[in-house]
């Protein structure tokens, strides 16, 4: 199954559409957010995600993705803590 792009009103809806269409779970795909759907004329721009089944990725690609996900999770946690500090 090749890499495919899926669109939706939100990133979550684009992801759901992709997983349904591919018949895979979130753990079984590598994902890249192409567009978050913000902006555009009257807010009509759709979110877009690119999905590739992990079964088609090399071991090196999988390790690289795991590292990127770890870094992204660390950044999100850091941002969350900063937002909490701002509110208190």
mmCIF file of N, CA and C in Angstrom, residues 42-70:
data_model
loop_
_atom_site.group_PDB
_atom_site.id
_atom_site.type_symbol
_atom_site.label_atom_id
_atom_site.label_comp_id
_atom_site.label_asym_id
_atom_site.label_seq_id
_atom_site.Cartn_x
_atom_site.Cartn_y
_atom_site.Cartn_z
ATOM 1 N N UNK A 42 -12.119 32.311 4.160
ATOM 2 C CA UNK A 42 -13.249 32.017 5.044
ATOM 3 C C UNK A 42 -13.044 30.742 5.864
ATOM 4 N N UNK A 43 -11.797 30.400 6.116
ATOM 5 C CA UNK A 43 -11.508 29.214 6.910
ATOM 6 C C UNK A 43 -11.892 27.916 6.223
ATOM 7 N N UNK A 44 -11.910 27.921 4.896
ATOM 8 C CA UNK A 44 -12.369 26.752 4.155
ATOM 9 C C UNK A 44 -11.231 25.811 3.760
ATOM 10 N N UNK A 45 -10.002 26.147 4.123
ATOM 11 C CA UNK A 45 -8.869 25.282 3.795
ATOM 12 C C UNK A 45 -8.942 24.022 4.653
ATOM 13 N N UNK A 46 -8.768 22.868 4.023
ATOM 14 C CA UNK A 46 -8.869 21.602 4.760
ATOM 15 C C UNK A 46 -7.509 21.167 5.294
ATOM 16 N N UNK A 47 -7.550 20.435 6.395
ATOM 17 C CA UNK A 47 -6.349 19.823 6.942
ATOM 18 C C UNK A 47 -5.978 18.647 6.047
ATOM 19 N N UNK A 48 -4.678 18.372 5.953
ATOM 20 C CA UNK A 48 -4.209 17.281 5.099
ATOM 21 C C UNK A 48 -3.091 16.523 5.817
ATOM 22 N N UNK A 49 -3.189 15.194 5.804
ATOM 23 C CA UNK A 49 -2.147 14.346 6.369
ATOM 24 C C UNK A 49 -1.676 13.348 5.317
ATOM 25 N N UNK A 50 -0.412 13.010 5.384
ATOM 26 C CA UNK A 50 0.177 12.016 4.485
ATOM 27 C C UNK A 50 0.488 10.786 5.325
ATOM 28 N N UNK A 51 -0.004 9.624 4.887
ATOM 29 C CA UNK A 51 0.173 8.386 5.654
ATOM 30 C C UNK A 51 0.862 7.314 4.817
ATOM 31 N N UNK A 52 1.776 6.613 5.465
ATOM 32 C CA UNK A 52 2.469 5.484 4.859
ATOM 33 C C UNK A 52 2.385 4.312 5.825
ATOM 34 N N UNK A 53 1.965 3.137 5.362
ATOM 35 C CA UNK A 53 1.966 1.967 6.252
ATOM 36 C C UNK A 53 3.382 1.679 6.746
ATOM 37 N N UNK A 54 3.548 1.450 8.043
ATOM 38 C CA UNK A 54 4.872 1.187 8.601
ATOM 39 C C UNK A 54 5.483 -0.083 8.033
ATOM 40 N N UNK A 55 4.662 -1.010 7.595
ATOM 41 C CA UNK A 55 5.172 -2.255 7.024
ATOM 42 C C UNK A 55 6.035 -1.975 5.796
ATOM 43 N N UNK A 56 5.835 -0.818 5.164
ATOM 44 C CA UNK A 56 6.596 -0.474 3.963
ATOM 45 C C UNK A 56 7.827 0.368 4.273
ATOM 46 N N UNK A 57 8.042 0.715 5.529
ATOM 47 C CA UNK A 57 9.187 1.525 5.905
ATOM 48 C C UNK A 57 10.367 0.634 6.291
ATOM 49 N N UNK A 58 11.545 1.127 6.008
ATOM 50 C CA UNK A 58 12.748 0.389 6.398
ATOM 51 C C UNK A 58 12.963 0.521 7.900
ATOM 52 N N UNK A 59 13.804 -0.327 8.449
ATOM 53 C CA UNK A 59 14.110 -0.287 9.878
ATOM 54 C C UNK A 59 14.692 1.072 10.260
ATOM 55 N N UNK A 60 15.531 1.621 9.405
ATOM 56 C CA UNK A 60 16.134 2.931 9.654
ATOM 57 C C UNK A 60 15.060 4.024 9.695
ATOM 58 N N UNK A 61 14.109 3.958 8.764
ATOM 59 C CA UNK A 61 13.019 4.928 8.747
ATOM 60 C C UNK A 61 12.187 4.833 10.020
ATOM 61 N N UNK A 62 11.929 3.610 10.474
ATOM 62 C CA UNK A 62 11.142 3.423 11.692
ATOM 63 C C UNK A 62 11.857 4.003 12.917
ATOM 64 N N UNK A 63 13.168 3.802 13.000
ATOM 65 C CA UNK A 63 13.931 4.347 14.128
ATOM 66 C C UNK A 63 13.924 5.872 14.086
ATOM 67 N N UNK A 64 14.074 6.422 12.885
ATOM 68 C CA UNK A 64 14.054 7.873 12.729
ATOM 69 C C UNK A 64 12.688 8.434 13.135
ATOM 70 N N UNK A 65 11.631 7.761 12.742
ATOM 71 C CA UNK A 65 10.284 8.207 13.101
ATOM 72 C C UNK A 65 10.081 8.153 14.607
ATOM 73 N N UNK A 66 10.542 7.094 15.255
ATOM 74 C CA UNK A 66 10.408 6.978 16.700
ATOM 75 C C UNK A 66 11.123 8.126 17.402
ATOM 76 N N UNK A 67 12.298 8.489 16.915
ATOM 77 C CA UNK A 67 13.058 9.591 17.491
ATOM 78 C C UNK A 67 12.319 10.920 17.292
ATOM 79 N N UNK A 68 11.770 11.132 16.105
ATOM 80 C CA UNK A 68 11.012 12.347 15.835
ATOM 81 C C UNK A 68 9.769 12.431 16.720
ATOM 82 N N UNK A 69 9.094 11.314 16.905
ATOM 83 C CA UNK A 69 7.908 11.286 17.763
ATOM 84 C C UNK A 69 8.285 11.581 19.210
ATOM 85 N N UNK A 70 9.381 11.037 19.668
ATOM 86 C CA UNK A 70 9.837 11.292 21.036
ATOM 87 C C UNK A 70 10.113 12.780 21.223
#
